[in-house]
Amino acid sequence: MKNKKNVLFVLLHSYRNKPKSMNAVADLIRRHYEDPVIEMPKTTLRYTSTINVNVMVNNLLKRMDALWAERTAAGEPPKIILIGHSMGALLARKLYVCACGENADAPFEDEIENRQQRPWAAYVDRIVLLAGMNNGWSIDFHLSLGNGLMLTIGTMLGNLLSFAGFKPTAFSVRKGGAFITQLRIQSLSMQKHAAGKGVGDALTVQLLGSVDDIVSPEDNVDLISGSTFVYLEVPFSKHGNVIRVNDATKVGVTTLGALRSGVLIQAVTETPDNLQ
């Protein structure tokens, strides 16, 4: 039996990927929901991209406002589920924080044009983070040799670009970066004001790849602003392939795709009490 209709899913892909990287996740949702609306915005970046992350968030807010207008004009307001992979998880969190409206103790950045609470914020049922780099990325012993080399070279190139006046987007989301720091402060403020505003307490579920080769457990798990999250482990999964819910590789009597699908559907459909 499929889950109910009138659910809007927003799937946000990772840094260097394209929306099609989330196709398997979209197909899984279609198998479990009746006529879901699935939006997959393009936020593709390169190592040398220098766009301000908050400009990206502002554009996503405008797109969500337009989607909300379309859906409500067509009938009953939809339930909204945000799903983000890697950096897309950060964008999903920031999108929700901004939708809940600015608080005086944690003002938004200048790039966020409309700082008022959005009507659709109250309809966000949950946020699912797939290998979300909640504390940003860093170069440490946890990285695989290939990823360590890639990030080291990328950091050297980024330092050169920064010296020339072109700060790479990636530097904003590394550990200690401005975007990460502000998101943490704004998330805590959102949680503090949630009861009074009636928004800001949507369930957040973080899926952790058991062998993540990009982000360490310490950077996946935010014990401060993510203290209310539910954390689920995805077996046999790295940072990139945690979204490959159609992987036919055999593991005993099942497949990697089936294992990942089970955890993701659990994160999307189970009640908060059952997840806890």
Short mmCIF file of C-alpha atoms in Angstrom, two decimals:
data_model
loop_
_atom_site.label_atom_id
_atom_site.label_comp_id
_atom_site.label_asym_id
_atom_site.label_seq_id
_atom_site.Cartn_x
_atom_site.Cartn_y
_atom_site.Cartn_z
CA MET A 1 0.00 0.00 0.00
CA LYS A 2 1.38 3.40 -0.98
CA ASN A 3 1.55 6.38 1.34
CA LYS A 4 -0.93 9.23 0.91
CA LYS A 5 -1.00 11.74 -1.91
CA ASN A 6 -0.20 15.44 -1.91
CA VAL A 7 3.41 15.31 -0.73
CA LEU A 8 6.07 17.62 -2.17
CA PHE A 9 9.60 16.23 -2.08
CA VAL A 10 12.55 18.57 -2.64
CA LEU A 11 15.75 16.66 -3.46
CA LEU A 12 19.01 18.59 -3.21
CA HIS A 13 22.10 16.97 -4.73
CA SER A 14 25.74 17.15 -3.64
CA TYR A 15 28.45 19.66 -4.55
CA ARG A 16 29.77 18.46 -7.92
CA ASN A 17 26.80 16.34 -8.93
CA LYS A 18 23.72 17.18 -10.95
CA PRO A 19 20.03 16.64 -10.14
CA LYS A 20 20.08 13.31 -11.99
CA SER A 21 22.32 11.92 -9.25
CA MET A 22 19.14 11.81 -7.13
CA ASN A 23 17.12 9.87 -9.74
CA ALA A 24 17.31 6.58 -7.83
CA VAL A 25 16.02 8.31 -4.69
CA ALA A 26 13.19 9.88 -6.73
CA ASP A 27 12.26 6.47 -8.16
CA LEU A 28 12.18 4.98 -4.68
CA ILE A 29 9.84 7.73 -3.50
CA ARG A 30 7.51 7.11 -6.45
CA ARG A 31 7.28 3.43 -5.47
CA HIS A 32 6.19 4.32 -1.94
CA TYR A 33 4.01 7.42 -2.46
CA GLU A 34 0.93 8.03 -4.55
CA ASP A 35 1.59 10.73 -7.18
CA PRO A 36 4.31 12.61 -5.28
CA VAL A 37 5.49 15.97 -6.58
CA ILE A 38 9.29 15.80 -6.83
CA GLU A 39 11.40 18.91 -7.30
CA MET A 40 15.14 18.53 -7.99
CA PRO A 41 16.74 22.00 -8.26
CA LYS A 42 20.10 22.31 -10.00
CA THR A 43 22.83 23.64 -7.71
CA THR A 44 25.84 22.12 -9.48
CA LEU A 45 29.20 23.56 -8.45
CA ARG A 46 32.80 23.00 -9.50
CA TYR A 47 35.92 23.13 -7.37
CA THR A 48 36.59 26.59 -8.82
CA SER A 49 33.04 27.93 -8.30
CA THR A 50 32.91 31.17 -6.33
CA ILE A 51 29.17 31.78 -5.97
CA ASN A 52 28.06 32.82 -2.48
CA VAL A 53 26.20 29.93 -0.82
CA ASN A 54 23.60 32.31 0.59
CA VAL A 55 22.80 33.48 -2.94
CA MET A 56 22.08 29.83 -3.75
CA VAL A 57 19.82 29.58 -0.71
CA ASN A 58 18.01 32.78 -1.67
CA ASN A 59 17.34 31.36 -5.15
CA LEU A 60 16.04 28.12 -3.60
CA LEU A 61 13.71 30.12 -1.35
CA LYS A 62 12.27 31.89 -4.39
CA ARG A 63 11.75 28.56 -6.15
CA MET A 64 10.02 27.13 -3.08
CA ASP A 65 7.78 30.20 -2.83
CA ALA A 66 6.76 29.70 -6.47
CA LEU A 67 6.15 25.96 -5.96
CA TRP A 68 4.04 26.70 -2.91
CA ALA A 69 1.93 29.18 -4.85
CA GLU A 70 1.43 26.62 -7.63
CA ARG A 71 0.45 23.81 -5.28
CA THR A 72 -1.89 25.83 -3.08
CA ALA A 73 -3.59 27.31 -6.13
CA ALA A 74 -4.27 23.75 -7.27
CA GLY A 75 -5.90 22.75 -3.97
CA GLU A 76 -4.95 21.64 -0.46
CA PRO A 77 -1.44 22.67 0.70
CA PRO A 78 1.01 19.76 0.43
CA LYS A 79 3.13 18.20 3.12
CA ILE A 80 6.79 18.99 2.37
CA ILE A 81 9.79 16.69 2.83
CA LEU A 82 13.30 18.04 2.20
CA ILE A 83 16.03 15.53 1.32
CA GLY A 84 19.64 16.63 0.84
CA HIS A 85 22.84 14.75 0.01
CA SER A 86 26.22 15.97 1.32
CA MET A 87 26.30 19.74 0.70
CA GLY A 88 22.66 19.45 -0.38
CA ALA A 89 21.94 18.51 3.23
CA LEU A 90 23.38 21.84 4.36
CA LEU A 91 21.23 23.65 1.81
CA ALA A 92 18.14 21.79 3.03
CA ARG A 93 18.83 22.81 6.62
CA LYS A 94 19.47 26.45 5.69
CA LEU A 95 16.37 26.53 3.48
CA TYR A 96 14.22 25.48 6.41
CA VAL A 97 15.92 27.87 8.84
CA CYS A 98 15.26 30.79 6.47
CA ALA A 99 11.69 29.66 5.81
CA CYS A 100 11.00 29.85 9.55
CA GLY A 101 11.89 33.54 9.55
CA GLU A 102 14.64 35.67 11.00
CA ASN A 103 15.13 36.08 14.74
CA ALA A 104 16.76 39.16 16.26
CA ASP A 105 19.35 37.06 18.13
CA ALA A 106 20.57 35.37 14.91
CA PRO A 107 20.06 37.65 11.88
CA PHE A 108 20.28 36.29 8.36
CA GLU A 109 22.98 37.22 5.89
CA ASP A 110 22.52 40.16 3.51
CA GLU A 111 21.91 37.85 0.53
CA ILE A 112 18.63 36.57 2.04
CA GLU A 113 16.12 39.05 0.60
CA ASN A 114 12.86 38.01 2.27
CA ARG A 115 13.48 37.38 5.96
CA GLN A 116 9.85 36.84 6.96
CA GLN A 117 8.38 33.50 7.97
CA ARG A 118 7.09 31.61 4.94
CA PRO A 119 3.60 30.05 5.07
CA TRP A 120 5.03 26.78 3.75
CA ALA A 121 7.44 26.43 6.69
CA ALA A 122 4.62 25.00 8.83
CA TYR A 123 4.06 22.24 6.26
CA VAL A 124 7.64 20.91 6.32
CA ASP A 125 7.10 17.47 7.84
CA ARG A 126 10.75 16.45 8.05
CA ILE A 127 14.25 16.96 6.72
CA VAL A 128 16.33 13.95 5.71
CA LEU A 129 20.08 14.44 5.51
CA LEU A 130 22.09 11.91 3.49
CA ALA A 131 25.74 12.04 4.57
CA GLY A 132 25.25 15.65 5.55
CA MET A 133 28.49 17.46 6.41
CA ASN A 134 26.97 19.27 9.37
CA ASN A 135 30.29 20.57 10.68
CA GLY A 136 31.77 21.10 7.23
CA TRP A 137 34.62 19.26 5.55
CA SER A 138 38.21 19.09 6.66
CA ILE A 139 41.42 17.30 5.71
CA ASP A 140 42.16 14.63 8.33
CA PHE A 141 43.11 10.99 8.83
CA HIS A 142 39.54 9.85 8.14
CA LEU A 143 39.81 10.55 4.41
CA SER A 144 40.68 7.86 1.91
CA LEU A 145 44.04 8.36 0.15
CA GLY A 146 42.37 9.49 -3.08
CA ASN A 147 39.98 11.91 -1.38
CA GLY A 148 42.73 13.25 0.85
CA LEU A 149 44.90 13.98 -2.18
CA MET A 150 41.97 15.54 -4.05
CA LEU A 151 41.05 17.86 -1.17
CA THR A 152 44.68 18.81 -0.52
CA ILE A 153 45.20 19.84 -4.14
CA GLY A 154 41.82 21.56 -4.17
CA THR A 155 42.70 23.51 -1.01
CA MET A 156 45.98 24.68 -2.53
CA LEU A 157 44.14 25.84 -5.65
CA GLY A 158 41.48 27.49 -3.51
CA ASN A 159 44.10 29.40 -1.54
CA LEU A 160 45.51 30.75 -4.79
CA LEU A 161 42.04 31.83 -5.93
CA SER A 162 41.36 33.45 -2.55
CA PHE A 163 44.64 35.34 -2.74
CA ALA A 164 43.50 36.66 -6.13
CA GLY A 165 40.18 37.80 -4.63
CA PHE A 166 38.00 34.86 -5.70
CA LYS A 167 37.01 32.82 -2.64
CA PRO A 168 35.85 29.32 -3.68
CA THR A 169 32.35 28.32 -2.62
CA ALA A 170 33.82 25.17 -1.06
CA PHE A 171 35.73 27.26 1.49
CA SER A 172 32.42 28.55 2.92
CA VAL A 173 31.36 25.03 3.86
CA ARG A 174 34.60 23.70 5.28
CA LYS A 175 34.98 23.21 9.01
CA GLY A 176 34.92 26.63 10.69
CA GLY A 177 33.64 28.34 7.53
CA ALA A 178 31.26 31.29 7.75
CA PHE A 179 28.26 29.45 6.32
CA ILE A 180 28.66 26.52 8.73
CA THR A 181 29.10 28.80 11.74
CA GLN A 182 26.08 30.96 10.91
CA LEU A 183 23.90 27.95 10.16
CA ARG A 184 24.67 26.54 13.60
CA ILE A 185 23.83 29.84 15.34
CA GLN A 186 20.64 30.31 13.32
CA SER A 187 19.55 26.69 13.88
CA LEU A 188 19.89 27.07 17.64
CA SER A 189 17.88 30.31 17.49
CA MET A 190 15.20 28.61 15.36
CA GLN A 191 14.88 25.83 17.93
CA LYS A 192 14.70 28.32 20.81
CA HIS A 193 11.87 30.31 19.18
CA ALA A 194 10.00 27.30 17.69
CA ALA A 195 7.31 27.07 20.37
CA GLY A 196 6.48 30.76 20.19
CA LYS A 197 6.42 30.93 16.39
CA GLY A 198 4.78 27.57 15.72
CA VAL A 199 7.51 26.55 13.27
CA GLY A 200 11.11 25.39 13.55
CA ASP A 201 10.75 21.97 15.12
CA ALA A 202 10.42 19.75 12.02
CA LEU A 203 11.89 16.29 12.51
CA THR A 204 15.43 16.01 11.13
CA VAL A 205 16.85 12.57 10.33
CA GLN A 206 20.53 12.16 9.51
CA LEU A 207 21.63 9.05 7.58
CA LEU A 208 25.26 8.17 8.22
CA GLY A 209 27.17 5.96 5.81
CA SER A 210 28.92 3.29 7.87
CA VAL A 211 32.17 3.75 5.92
CA ASP A 212 31.91 7.42 4.90
CA ASP A 213 35.22 8.27 3.21
CA ILE A 214 34.75 12.05 3.01
CA VAL A 215 33.19 13.23 6.26
CA SER A 216 34.19 11.82 9.66
CA PRO A 217 31.57 10.84 12.26
CA GLU A 218 32.54 13.95 14.25
CA ASP A 219 31.71 16.17 11.26
CA ASN A 220 28.55 14.24 10.37
CA VAL A 221 27.13 14.53 13.87
CA ASP A 222 26.54 18.02 15.24
CA LEU A 223 26.13 17.57 18.98
CA ILE A 224 25.11 21.23 19.41
CA SER A 225 22.60 22.34 16.79
CA GLY A 226 21.93 18.71 15.82
CA SER A 227 21.18 17.48 19.33
CA THR A 228 17.52 16.92 18.41
CA PHE A 229 18.29 14.97 15.22
CA VAL A 230 17.60 11.28 14.81
CA TYR A 231 20.70 9.45 13.52
CA LEU A 232 20.46 6.25 11.46
CA GLU A 233 23.36 4.22 10.05
CA VAL A 234 23.34 3.09 6.42
CA PRO A 235 25.35 -0.17 6.19
CA PHE A 236 28.13 -0.72 3.63
CA SER A 237 27.81 2.86 2.41
CA LYS A 238 30.35 5.59 1.63
CA HIS A 239 29.78 9.31 1.28
CA GLY A 240 28.95 9.21 -2.42
CA ASN A 241 27.08 5.92 -2.79
CA VAL A 242 24.71 6.38 0.14
CA ILE A 243 22.17 7.63 -2.44
CA ARG A 244 22.54 4.56 -4.68
CA VAL A 245 19.38 2.90 -3.48
CA ASN A 246 19.21 0.87 -6.70
CA ASP A 247 22.64 -0.79 -6.29
CA ALA A 248 22.23 -4.44 -7.29
CA THR A 249 25.46 -5.59 -5.61
CA LYS A 250 24.70 -8.70 -3.55
CA VAL A 251 25.21 -8.75 0.21
CA GLY A 252 24.20 -12.16 1.51
CA VAL A 253 20.60 -12.74 0.48
CA THR A 254 19.88 -9.09 -0.27
CA THR A 255 21.47 -6.16 -2.14
CA LEU A 256 23.17 -2.93 -1.17
CA GLY A 257 20.30 -1.04 -2.78
CA ALA A 258 17.73 -2.85 -0.68
CA LEU A 259 19.65 -2.12 2.52
CA ARG A 260 19.96 1.58 1.69
CA SER A 261 16.34 1.81 0.52
CA GLY A 262 15.13 0.30 3.78
CA VAL A 263 16.89 2.90 5.90
CA LEU A 264 15.84 5.83 3.66
CA ILE A 265 12.17 4.82 3.56
CA GLN A 266 12.28 4.37 7.31
CA ALA A 267 13.66 7.91 7.66
CA VAL A 268 10.94 9.32 5.40
CA THR A 269 7.89 7.43 6.62
CA GLU A 270 8.33 6.29 10.23
CA THR A 271 6.88 8.27 13.11
CA PRO A 272 9.31 10.20 15.33
CA ASP A 273 8.63 7.82 18.21
CA ASN A 274 9.45 4.76 16.13
CA LEU A 275 12.63 6.38 14.79
CA GLN A 276 13.75 7.29 18.31
#
